[in-house]
């Protein structure tokens, strides 16, 4: 750089920085003079910056040129509110690629794939002017009844940590911040804003904090989101042990801590504990309480300075959003989502090597189930994406079917779940005329959502009746389930020879881009089915996967340990052996082989 250029840059910096003679400090498009800005802010302006300026934007300070930035949802796709929408609505988002939900992506065990997905999410966010994408969700799946299980990666901290870090790296490589959530022990949705997770420290560290620790120390996320719930009686968003001692002092986190939307009960206690940004806007109420606490000497102004400093550092990191964004190729992202969906599929069982079906064989296949043409690919709530495209299994099968292959279709059931004999009788007729029946079953929309837990894990009765009726007239039955959490057949045994565990929201229907796929799960046909068979996977044309799939317990018969010692309290403990483990207990665990024992030892947690 020439001396003339350096001097010109210095002069420009002085004009826009702390050397201004009018006493005003403004941000520079290239370098934000954070110490000068911090010194120029009034107490009231500092307090205002620590609460949202609106539902999805931070506050700005026009006097000093401090801009606002947008934070918005999307663990598996960008959910940005349409500016033309008259009011807030989860359905009123701008179109975006809907990738497989975390429950599906986790079953891929593929960090490179998740990095690619993260890069695509970051690119779409940046093109939309979003500074922070609220994800990934890496809470441990403590109970099969949690309504938000489709949004979390895994029940295992080692897997969740590695895959979560890959997503964070991908998103942030595009100049957009990730927000790892929900910190911490946010494992149920019902009464989530009042419940206290009672967890001893060893269990917390080995199970519920381990994934967060790995993501924070290896991927350096720009933000971490504090959860709604209490931990041992203290709100996560105002827990100094969690937000300061563990997160910052032990793990070295240097980013910003943002609250979940509406999670702050006491803004003064929250800022003192280490929270930096309360979302959304409180219309000045929280700022007024912070100002009053400082003036009354109940809160040191230096604590506000610390939080404002972190916010300004986040603004500096996201200034690249002002630069032109890359053109978004939604077709390419759709193809990536489709590939991710395929990589997330698991074949649980393939008796008689019925799969794969040849598209060129002289075979009649009955495709049964409304989900084959109206797929379920995501859950409800704040993560709901308005997809650019949605593929479905019926159209995909017709696209690849050769001349000799004859396809029949029957919906079998309605999306409302109403009992109606006509669809079932039509499905039975199609199955009786076919060589193979492929049933697309799963949980109806509304069963899985943010905000409430499920009350049971059973599939709808009408679908179970359909399966039994079809199996009576055709022994060659393939079942594909679409559900983000656990699905239980309810009646042993399932009369299905192959079972595709298109993990929690499966993929023929769930292909790519617009086809946001949650994890498609095919119902476990037998309680002793624990692992995929590498040889079966090879015969079925799927890439062999070495992994253990644990059958989720049925709370009615296997005793989920959720003993609430008082109203709103859920207790978590460990076995008498002293080895920490999740509260969901499974009787008579299958013995581990040598490879699994090594994996368990690396994870530092009990791996049943």
Coordinates of C-alpha atoms in Angstrom, one line a residue:
X1 CA 0.0 0.0 0.0
X2 CA 1.4 3.5 -0.9
X3 CA 1.9 6.1 1.7
X4 CA -0.6 8.4 -0.1
X5 CA -3.3 5.6 0.1
X6 CA -2.5 5.0 3.8
X7 CA -2.7 8.7 4.6
X8 CA -6.0 9.0 2.7
X9 CA -7.4 6.1 4.7
X10 CA -6.3 7.6 7.9
X11 CA -7.9 10.9 7.1
X12 CA -11.1 9.2 6.2
X13 CA -11.0 7.2 9.5
X14 CA -10.4 10.4 11.4
X15 CA -13.4 12.1 9.7
X16 CA -15.6 9.2 10.6
X17 CA -14.1 8.2 13.9
X18 CA -13.2 9.5 17.3
X19 CA -11.2 12.5 16.0
X20 CA -14.3 14.3 14.7
X21 CA -14.5 17.8 16.2
X22 CA -18.3 17.8 16.5
X23 CA -18.1 15.1 19.1
X24 CA -20.0 12.6 17.0
X25 CA -18.6 9.1 16.3
X26 CA -19.9 7.2 13.3
X27 CA -19.1 3.8 12.0
X28 CA -16.9 3.4 8.9
X29 CA -18.0 1.1 6.1
X30 CA -14.6 -0.8 6.4
X31 CA -13.6 -0.7 10.0
X32 CA -15.8 -0.1 13.0
X33 CA -14.1 1.9 15.8
X34 CA -15.6 -0.1 18.6
X35 CA -13.9 1.6 21.6
X36 CA -14.8 5.0 20.3
X37 CA -18.4 4.0 19.7
X38 CA -18.7 2.5 23.2
X39 CA -17.3 5.7 24.7
X40 CA -19.8 7.8 22.7
X41 CA -22.9 5.9 23.7
X42 CA -25.1 7.3 26.4
X43 CA -26.4 5.0 29.2
X44 CA -29.8 5.0 27.7
X45 CA -28.5 4.1 24.2
X46 CA -26.4 1.2 25.7
X47 CA -29.4 -0.2 27.5
X48 CA -31.6 0.1 24.3
X49 CA -29.0 -1.8 22.3
X50 CA -29.4 -4.8 24.6
X51 CA -33.0 -5.4 23.5
X52 CA -34.4 -6.0 20.1
X53 CA -35.5 -3.1 17.9
X54 CA -38.4 -5.2 16.5
X55 CA -39.4 -8.9 16.3
X56 CA -36.4 -9.9 14.2
X57 CA -34.0 -7.0 14.2
X58 CA -31.7 -5.5 16.8
X59 CA -31.9 -1.9 17.8
X60 CA -29.9 0.8 16.0
X61 CA -28.4 4.1 17.0
X62 CA -28.9 6.4 14.1
X63 CA -26.9 9.2 15.7
X64 CA -23.7 7.1 15.7
X65 CA -24.4 5.2 12.5
X66 CA -24.8 1.9 14.4
X67 CA -27.0 -0.3 12.2
X68 CA -29.6 -2.9 13.1
X69 CA -29.2 -6.5 11.9
X70 CA -31.7 -9.3 11.2
X71 CA -31.8 -12.6 13.1
X72 CA -34.2 -15.2 11.9
X73 CA -35.2 -18.8 12.0
X74 CA -33.9 -21.7 10.1
X75 CA -32.2 -24.8 11.4
X76 CA -33.1 -26.5 8.1
X77 CA -34.0 -23.6 5.9
X78 CA -34.4 -19.8 5.9
X79 CA -37.7 -18.7 7.4
X80 CA -37.8 -15.0 6.8
X81 CA -41.0 -13.1 7.4
X82 CA -42.5 -11.7 4.1
X83 CA -42.4 -7.9 4.4
X84 CA -45.8 -7.7 2.6
X85 CA -47.5 -9.9 5.3
X86 CA -50.1 -8.0 7.2
X87 CA -49.2 -9.7 10.5
X88 CA -46.8 -12.4 11.9
X89 CA -47.5 -15.9 10.6
X90 CA -45.2 -18.9 10.4
X91 CA -46.7 -19.6 7.0
X92 CA -45.9 -16.1 5.7
X93 CA -42.2 -16.7 5.0
X94 CA -40.3 -15.9 1.8
X95 CA -39.6 -19.0 -0.4
X96 CA -36.4 -20.8 0.5
X97 CA -34.8 -24.2 0.1
X98 CA -36.1 -26.6 2.7
X99 CA -33.4 -29.1 3.6
X100 CA -33.9 -32.3 5.6
X101 CA -34.6 -31.5 9.2
X102 CA -31.9 -32.1 11.8
X103 CA -33.3 -35.5 12.8
X104 CA -32.8 -36.7 9.2
X105 CA -29.4 -35.1 8.7
X106 CA -28.0 -36.6 11.8
X107 CA -28.7 -40.1 10.4
X108 CA -26.3 -39.4 7.6
X109 CA -23.3 -39.3 10.0
X110 CA -21.6 -37.2 7.3
X111 CA -19.9 -34.0 8.4
X112 CA -18.9 -33.0 4.9
X113 CA -22.5 -33.2 3.8
X114 CA -23.6 -31.1 6.7
X115 CA -21.0 -28.5 5.9
X116 CA -22.3 -28.3 2.4
X117 CA -25.9 -27.8 3.7
X118 CA -24.6 -25.1 6.1
X119 CA -22.9 -23.3 3.2
X120 CA -26.2 -23.3 1.2
X121 CA -28.1 -22.1 4.3
X122 CA -25.5 -19.3 4.8
X123 CA -25.6 -18.3 1.1
X124 CA -29.4 -18.0 1.1
X125 CA -29.4 -16.1 4.4
X126 CA -26.8 -13.6 3.1
X127 CA -28.7 -13.0 -0.1
X128 CA -31.8 -12.2 2.0
X129 CA -29.8 -9.8 4.2
X130 CA -29.9 -12.0 7.3
X131 CA -27.0 -11.6 9.6
X132 CA -27.6 -14.5 12.0
X133 CA -29.4 -17.8 11.2
X134 CA -30.9 -19.3 14.4
X135 CA -29.5 -22.8 14.3
X136 CA -28.5 -25.5 14.5
X137 CA -30.5 -27.1 17.3
X138 CA -28.3 -29.6 19.2
X139 CA -30.4 -30.3 22.4
X140 CA -30.3 -34.0 23.4
X141 CA -33.4 -35.9 22.8
X142 CA -34.2 -36.8 26.3
X143 CA -37.8 -38.1 25.8
X144 CA -39.4 -39.5 22.7
X145 CA -42.4 -37.3 23.4
X146 CA -40.7 -34.0 22.9
X147 CA -42.6 -32.2 20.2
X148 CA -39.5 -30.6 18.8
X149 CA -37.4 -33.7 18.4
X150 CA -37.5 -33.3 14.6
X151 CA -35.5 -30.1 15.0
X152 CA -32.6 -31.6 17.0
X153 CA -29.7 -33.7 15.7
X154 CA -29.5 -36.6 18.0
X155 CA -29.8 -38.3 21.3
X156 CA -26.0 -38.7 21.4
X157 CA -23.8 -35.8 22.4
X158 CA -20.8 -37.0 20.4
X159 CA -22.7 -37.2 17.1
X160 CA -24.6 -34.0 17.8
X161 CA -21.4 -32.1 18.6
X162 CA -19.6 -33.1 15.4
X163 CA -22.5 -32.6 13.1
X164 CA -23.5 -29.3 14.8
X165 CA -19.9 -28.0 14.3
X166 CA -20.0 -28.9 10.6
X167 CA -23.3 -27.0 10.1
X168 CA -21.8 -23.9 12.0
X169 CA -18.7 -23.9 9.9
X170 CA -20.7 -24.1 6.7
X171 CA -23.1 -21.3 7.6
X172 CA -20.4 -18.9 8.9
X173 CA -18.1 -19.5 5.8
X174 CA -20.6 -17.4 4.0
X175 CA -20.3 -14.4 6.3
X176 CA -23.5 -15.2 8.3
X177 CA -23.5 -16.0 12.0
X178 CA -24.9 -19.2 13.4
X179 CA -26.7 -19.4 16.7
X180 CA -26.3 -22.7 18.5
X181 CA -29.4 -23.5 20.5
X182 CA -31.0 -24.0 23.0
X183 CA -28.5 -23.6 25.7
X184 CA -29.2 -25.8 27.7
X185 CA -31.2 -28.8 28.9
X186 CA -34.2 -27.6 26.8
X187 CA -35.6 -31.1 26.3
X188 CA -39.4 -30.6 26.4
X189 CA -41.9 -28.2 24.9
X190 CA -44.9 -28.4 27.2
X191 CA -44.5 -25.7 29.9
X192 CA -41.1 -25.0 28.5
X193 CA -41.0 -21.4 29.9
X194 CA -41.6 -22.5 33.5
X195 CA -40.2 -26.0 33.7
X196 CA -37.0 -26.6 35.7
X197 CA -34.7 -29.4 34.5
X198 CA -33.2 -30.9 37.7
X199 CA -29.9 -32.3 36.6
X200 CA -26.8 -33.1 38.6
X201 CA -23.5 -31.5 37.3
X202 CA -21.9 -34.7 36.0
X203 CA -25.0 -35.6 33.9
X204 CA -25.2 -32.1 32.6
X205 CA -21.6 -32.1 31.5
X206 CA -21.4 -35.6 30.0
X207 CA -24.8 -35.5 28.2
X208 CA -26.5 -32.2 28.0
X209 CA -23.5 -29.8 27.6
X210 CA -21.0 -32.0 25.8
X211 CA -22.3 -31.2 22.3
X212 CA -22.4 -27.5 23.0
X213 CA -18.8 -27.7 24.3
X214 CA -17.5 -29.3 21.1
X215 CA -19.3 -26.8 18.8
X216 CA -18.1 -23.8 20.8
X217 CA -14.5 -24.9 21.1
X218 CA -14.1 -26.3 17.6
X219 CA -16.4 -24.2 15.3
X220 CA -16.5 -20.9 17.2
X221 CA -20.1 -19.9 16.6
X222 CA -20.8 -16.2 16.5
X223 CA -23.8 -16.6 18.9
X224 CA -25.3 -19.0 21.3
X225 CA -29.0 -18.9 22.2
X226 CA -30.1 -19.2 25.9
X227 CA -33.1 -21.5 26.4
X228 CA -36.5 -20.9 28.0
X229 CA -36.3 -23.4 30.8
X230 CA -34.7 -23.2 34.2
X231 CA -31.8 -25.4 35.2
X232 CA -31.9 -26.5 38.8
X233 CA -34.3 -23.6 39.5
X234 CA -32.4 -20.9 37.7
X235 CA -33.5 -19.5 34.3
X236 CA -31.0 -20.5 31.6
X237 CA -31.1 -16.9 30.3
X238 CA -30.0 -15.5 33.7
X239 CA -27.8 -18.3 34.9
X240 CA -24.3 -17.0 35.7
X241 CA -22.8 -20.5 36.1
X242 CA -24.0 -21.6 32.7
X243 CA -23.5 -18.4 30.7
X244 CA -20.3 -17.1 32.3
X245 CA -18.4 -19.8 34.2
X246 CA -18.9 -22.7 31.8
X247 CA -19.5 -21.0 28.5
X248 CA -17.0 -18.2 28.6
X249 CA -14.5 -19.0 31.3
X250 CA -14.1 -22.7 30.8
X251 CA -14.9 -23.0 27.0
X252 CA -13.5 -19.6 26.0
X253 CA -16.6 -18.5 24.1
X254 CA -16.1 -14.9 22.8
X255 CA -19.3 -14.4 20.9
X256 CA -22.7 -13.0 21.7
X257 CA -25.4 -14.7 23.9
X258 CA -28.9 -14.0 22.7
X259 CA -32.1 -15.1 24.4
X260 CA -34.7 -17.3 22.9
X261 CA -37.6 -15.1 21.9
X262 CA -39.4 -14.0 25.1
X263 CA -37.1 -16.1 27.4
X264 CA -35.9 -13.3 29.7
X265 CA -37.8 -12.9 33.0
X266 CA -35.5 -10.4 34.6
X267 CA -33.4 -8.3 32.2
X268 CA -31.1 -7.0 35.0
X269 CA -30.3 -10.5 36.2
X270 CA -29.9 -11.7 32.7
X271 CA -27.3 -9.1 31.7
X272 CA -25.5 -9.6 35.0
X273 CA -25.3 -13.3 34.3
X274 CA -23.8 -12.9 30.9
X275 CA -26.7 -12.5 28.4
X276 CA -25.9 -9.9 25.8
X277 CA -29.1 -9.5 23.7
X278 CA -32.7 -10.0 24.7
X279 CA -35.1 -10.7 21.8
X280 CA -37.5 -9.6 20.6
X281 CA -38.3 -5.9 21.3
X282 CA -39.8 -5.1 24.7
X283 CA -40.8 -1.6 23.6
X284 CA -38.3 -0.1 25.9
X285 CA -39.4 -1.9 29.1
X286 CA -36.2 -3.8 29.6
X287 CA -34.0 -0.9 28.7
X288 CA -35.7 1.2 31.3
X289 CA -35.1 -1.4 34.0
X290 CA -31.4 -1.6 33.1
X291 CA -31.0 2.2 33.3
X292 CA -32.8 2.3 36.6
X293 CA -30.6 -0.5 38.0
X294 CA -27.4 1.3 37.0
X295 CA -28.6 4.6 38.5
X296 CA -29.5 2.8 41.7
X297 CA -26.1 1.1 41.8
X298 CA -27.6 -2.3 41.6
X299 CA -25.8 -3.0 38.3
X300 CA -22.4 -1.7 37.3
X301 CA -22.4 0.2 34.0
X302 CA -19.3 -1.8 33.1
X303 CA -21.6 -4.9 32.8
X304 CA -23.6 -3.1 30.2
X305 CA -20.4 -2.0 28.4
X306 CA -19.3 -5.7 28.2
X307 CA -22.6 -6.7 26.6
X308 CA -22.7 -3.8 24.2
X309 CA -19.1 -4.5 23.2
X310 CA -20.1 -8.1 22.2
X311 CA -23.0 -6.7 20.2
X312 CA -20.8 -4.3 18.3
X313 CA -18.3 -7.0 17.6
X314 CA -21.1 -9.1 16.0
X315 CA -22.1 -6.0 13.9
X316 CA -18.5 -5.7 12.7
X317 CA -18.5 -9.4 11.8
X318 CA -21.6 -9.1 9.7
X319 CA -20.7 -5.9 7.8
X320 CA -19.9 -8.1 4.8
X321 CA -23.7 -8.2 4.2
X322 CA -23.4 -4.8 2.6
X323 CA -21.3 -6.4 -0.2
X324 CA -23.1 -7.9 -3.2
X325 CA -24.3 -11.5 -2.4
X326 CA -23.7 -14.4 -4.7
X327 CA -26.5 -15.4 -7.0
X328 CA -28.6 -18.2 -5.4
X329 CA -29.0 -21.2 -7.6
X330 CA -32.1 -22.7 -6.0
X331 CA -32.1 -25.7 -8.4
X332 CA -28.6 -26.6 -7.2
X333 CA -29.7 -26.2 -3.6
X334 CA -32.7 -28.4 -4.3
X335 CA -30.4 -31.1 -5.7
X336 CA -28.3 -30.8 -2.6
X337 CA -31.3 -31.2 -0.4
X338 CA -32.4 -34.3 -2.4
X339 CA -28.9 -35.8 -2.0
X340 CA -28.9 -35.1 1.7
X341 CA -32.3 -36.8 2.0
X342 CA -31.0 -39.9 0.2
X343 CA -27.9 -40.0 2.4
X344 CA -30.0 -39.8 5.5
X345 CA -32.1 -42.9 4.6
X346 CA -31.5 -46.1 6.5
X347 CA -32.8 -49.6 5.7
X348 CA -33.9 -51.2 8.9
X349 CA -35.0 -54.5 7.5
X350 CA -35.2 -56.2 4.2
X351 CA -36.5 -59.7 4.7
X352 CA -36.3 -61.9 1.5
X353 CA -34.2 -59.1 -0.2
X354 CA -37.4 -57.6 -1.6
X355 CA -35.6 -54.3 -2.1
X356 CA -34.4 -52.8 -4.3
X357 CA -37.2 -52.8 -6.8
X358 CA -36.1 -52.7 -10.3
X359 CA -37.5 -49.9 -12.4
X360 CA -37.3 -52.1 -15.5
X361 CA -38.8 -55.3 -14.1
X362 CA -42.2 -56.5 -15.3
X363 CA -43.7 -55.8 -12.0
X364 CA -46.9 -54.2 -10.6
X365 CA -46.3 -52.0 -7.6
X366 CA -49.2 -50.6 -5.6
X367 CA -48.2 -47.2 -4.0
X368 CA -50.5 -46.7 -1.1
X369 CA -50.8 -43.7 1.3
X370 CA -51.6 -40.0 0.9
X371 CA -48.1 -39.2 2.0
X372 CA -46.8 -40.6 -1.3
X373 CA -48.2 -37.5 -3.1
X374 CA -48.7 -35.1 -0.2
X375 CA -45.4 -35.6 1.7
X376 CA -44.7 -34.6 5.3
X377 CA -41.3 -33.2 5.4
X378 CA -41.1 -30.8 8.4
X379 CA -42.6 -30.1 11.7
X380 CA -44.6 -27.1 12.8
X381 CA -43.4 -23.9 14.6
X382 CA -40.7 -21.4 14.1
X383 CA -38.6 -23.6 11.9
X384 CA -41.3 -24.1 9.3
X385 CA -40.0 -23.2 5.9
X386 CA -41.9 -22.2 2.8
X387 CA -40.2 -24.4 0.2
X388 CA -39.2 -23.3 -3.2
X389 CA -40.0 -26.8 -4.5
X390 CA -41.5 -30.0 -3.1
X391 CA -41.0 -33.4 -4.8
X392 CA -43.2 -36.3 -3.9
X393 CA -42.7 -40.1 -4.1
X394 CA -45.5 -40.8 -6.5
X395 CA -44.2 -38.4 -9.2
X396 CA -40.6 -39.5 -8.6
X397 CA -41.5 -43.2 -9.0
X398 CA -43.4 -42.4 -12.3
X399 CA -40.3 -40.5 -13.5
X400 CA -38.0 -43.5 -13.1
X401 CA -40.3 -46.3 -13.9
X402 CA -39.5 -48.3 -17.1
X403 CA -41.9 -49.6 -19.7
X404 CA -42.6 -53.0 -18.0
X405 CA -43.2 -51.5 -14.5
X406 CA -46.8 -50.8 -13.8
X407 CA -47.7 -48.4 -10.9
X408 CA -51.0 -48.2 -9.1
X409 CA -51.9 -45.6 -6.6
X410 CA -54.4 -45.4 -3.7
X411 CA -54.4 -42.7 -1.0
X412 CA -55.5 -45.2 1.7
X413 CA -56.3 -42.5 4.2
X414 CA -57.0 -38.8 4.5
X415 CA -54.7 -36.2 5.9
X416 CA -57.3 -35.3 8.5
X417 CA -57.1 -38.9 9.9
X418 CA -60.9 -39.4 9.6
X419 CA -62.1 -43.0 9.6
X420 CA -63.4 -43.8 6.1
X421 CA -63.8 -47.2 4.7
X422 CA -63.7 -46.2 1.1
X423 CA -59.9 -45.3 0.9
X424 CA -59.0 -48.5 2.7
X425 CA -61.1 -50.7 0.4
X426 CA -59.6 -49.1 -2.6
X427 CA -56.1 -49.6 -1.2
X428 CA -56.8 -53.3 -0.6
X429 CA -58.1 -53.7 -4.1
X430 CA -54.9 -52.1 -5.5
X431 CA -52.7 -54.3 -3.2
X432 CA -54.4 -57.5 -4.3
X433 CA -53.7 -56.7 -7.9
X434 CA -50.0 -55.9 -7.3
X435 CA -46.8 -57.9 -6.8
X436 CA -45.5 -55.5 -4.2
X437 CA -47.2 -52.9 -2.0
X438 CA -45.3 -49.8 -0.8
X439 CA -47.1 -48.0 2.0
X440 CA -46.3 -44.4 2.9
X441 CA -47.3 -43.9 6.5
X442 CA -46.4 -41.6 9.4
X443 CA -47.6 -38.9 11.8
X444 CA -50.2 -36.4 10.6
X445 CA -49.3 -32.7 10.5
X446 CA -49.9 -31.1 13.9
X447 CA -48.7 -34.1 15.9
X448 CA -45.1 -32.7 16.0
X449 CA -44.6 -29.0 16.8
X450 CA -42.8 -26.5 18.8
X451 CA -44.7 -25.4 21.9
X452 CA -46.1 -28.8 23.1
X453 CA -45.1 -32.4 23.7
X454 CA -46.8 -35.3 22.2
X455 CA -49.1 -37.4 24.4
X456 CA -48.3 -40.7 22.8
X457 CA -46.0 -42.2 20.2
X458 CA -48.6 -44.3 18.2
X459 CA -49.3 -44.0 14.5
X460 CA -52.9 -43.1 13.7
X461 CA -55.3 -46.0 14.1
X462 CA -56.6 -45.6 10.5
X463 CA -53.1 -46.2 9.2
X464 CA -52.5 -49.2 11.3
X465 CA -55.8 -50.7 10.1
X466 CA -54.7 -49.9 6.5
X467 CA -51.4 -51.8 7.0
X468 CA -53.1 -54.8 8.4
X469 CA -55.7 -54.9 5.6
X470 CA -53.1 -54.6 2.9
X471 CA -50.8 -57.3 4.5
X472 CA -53.7 -59.7 4.5
X473 CA -54.0 -59.7 0.7
X474 CA -50.4 -59.1 -0.2
X475 CA -47.4 -60.5 1.8
X476 CA -44.9 -58.3 -0.1
X477 CA -45.2 -55.0 1.8
X478 CA -42.7 -52.2 2.1
X479 CA -43.3 -49.5 4.7
X480 CA -41.9 -46.0 4.5
X481 CA -42.7 -43.8 7.5
X482 CA -42.7 -40.0 7.6
X483 CA -42.3 -38.7 11.2
X484 CA -39.8 -36.4 12.9
X485 CA -39.9 -38.2 16.2
X486 CA -40.6 -41.8 17.3
X487 CA -43.4 -43.7 15.6
X488 CA -44.8 -46.8 17.2
X489 CA -46.8 -49.4 15.3
X490 CA -48.9 -50.2 18.4
X491 CA -49.6 -53.8 17.4
X492 CA -46.8 -56.3 17.2
X493 CA -45.6 -57.5 14.8
X494 CA -45.7 -55.2 11.7
X495 CA -46.4 -57.2 8.7
X496 CA -43.8 -55.5 6.6
X497 CA -40.9 -57.3 5.1
X498 CA -38.6 -54.4 4.2
X499 CA -38.7 -51.2 6.3
X500 CA -37.1 -48.1 5.1
X501 CA -36.1 -45.9 7.9
X502 CA -36.1 -42.8 5.8
X503 CA -35.1 -41.3 9.0
X504 CA -37.8 -39.2 10.4
X505 CA -39.3 -37.8 7.4
X506 CA -38.2 -40.0 4.6
X507 CA -36.9 -39.2 1.2
X508 CA -38.6 -40.3 -1.8
X509 CA -41.1 -37.7 -1.0
X510 CA -38.6 -35.6 0.6
X511 CA -36.2 -34.8 -2.0
X512 CA -34.3 -31.7 -2.1
X513 CA -34.5 -28.1 -2.3
X514 CA -38.1 -27.3 -1.8
X515 CA -38.7 -30.6 -0.4
X516 CA -37.7 -30.0 3.0
X517 CA -37.3 -33.3 4.4
X518 CA -37.6 -34.0 7.9
X519 CA -36.6 -37.3 9.0
X520 CA -38.6 -40.0 7.4
X521 CA -38.9 -42.9 9.7
X522 CA -40.3 -46.3 8.9
X523 CA -41.8 -48.0 11.8
X524 CA -39.6 -50.5 13.6
X525 CA -41.1 -53.8 12.6
X526 CA -39.9 -55.8 15.6
X527 CA -38.8 -54.7 19.1
X528 CA -35.5 -56.6 18.7
X529 CA -34.5 -54.7 15.5
X530 CA -31.5 -52.6 16.7
X531 CA -29.1 -52.2 13.9
X532 CA -28.9 -51.9 10.2
X533 CA -27.4 -55.0 8.4
X534 CA -24.5 -54.1 6.2
X535 CA -25.2 -57.0 3.9
X536 CA -28.9 -56.1 3.7
X537 CA -28.0 -52.5 2.9
X538 CA -25.7 -53.7 0.0
X539 CA -28.4 -55.9 -1.4
X540 CA -30.8 -53.0 -1.3
X541 CA -28.5 -50.8 -3.3
X542 CA -27.9 -48.5 -0.2
X543 CA -24.4 -47.6 1.0
X544 CA -23.6 -49.8 4.0
X545 CA -23.7 -47.9 7.3
X546 CA -22.0 -48.9 10.5
X547 CA -24.2 -47.5 13.1
X548 CA -26.4 -48.6 15.9
X549 CA -30.0 -47.5 15.9
X550 CA -31.6 -47.7 19.4
X551 CA -35.2 -48.5 19.5
X552 CA -36.9 -45.7 21.5
X553 CA -38.7 -46.9 24.6
X554 CA -42.5 -47.0 24.8
X555 CA -43.3 -45.0 27.9
X556 CA -46.3 -47.1 28.6
X557 CA -44.4 -50.4 28.8
X558 CA -40.8 -49.5 29.4
X559 CA -41.0 -46.8 32.0
X560 CA -39.7 -43.4 31.0
X561 CA -38.2 -42.0 34.1
X562 CA -39.7 -38.5 34.3
X563 CA -40.5 -38.4 38.0
X564 CA -41.6 -34.9 38.7
X565 CA -40.8 -34.1 42.3
X566 CA -42.9 -31.0 42.2
X567 CA -45.1 -29.2 39.7
X568 CA -43.1 -28.3 36.6
X569 CA -39.9 -30.1 37.7
X570 CA -38.4 -32.9 35.7
X571 CA -35.7 -34.9 37.4
X572 CA -32.7 -36.4 35.6
X573 CA -30.4 -38.8 37.3
X574 CA -27.8 -41.6 36.7
X575 CA -27.6 -45.3 37.4
X576 CA -26.3 -46.6 40.7
X577 CA -23.2 -47.7 38.9
X578 CA -22.2 -44.0 38.9
X579 CA -22.1 -43.9 35.1
X580 CA -24.1 -40.9 33.7
X581 CA -26.9 -41.7 31.3
X582 CA -30.1 -40.2 30.0
X583 CA -33.2 -40.4 32.0
X584 CA -34.9 -42.6 29.4
X585 CA -34.1 -46.1 30.6
X586 CA -34.2 -49.2 28.4
X587 CA -34.3 -52.6 29.9
X588 CA -31.8 -55.3 29.0
X589 CA -29.6 -53.3 26.7
X590 CA -27.9 -55.3 23.9
X591 CA -24.2 -56.0 24.6
X592 CA -21.7 -53.7 22.9
X593 CA -19.3 -55.0 20.4
X594 CA -15.6 -53.9 20.5
X595 CA -16.1 -51.0 18.1
X596 CA -19.0 -49.6 20.0
X597 CA -17.1 -49.9 23.3
X598 CA -14.3 -47.8 21.8
X599 CA -16.8 -45.2 20.6
X600 CA -18.4 -45.1 24.0
X601 CA -15.1 -44.5 25.7
X602 CA -14.3 -41.6 23.4
X603 CA -17.7 -40.0 24.1
X604 CA -17.3 -40.2 27.9
X605 CA -20.9 -41.1 28.3
X606 CA -22.9 -44.3 28.8
X607 CA -23.9 -45.7 25.5
X608 CA -26.6 -48.3 26.0

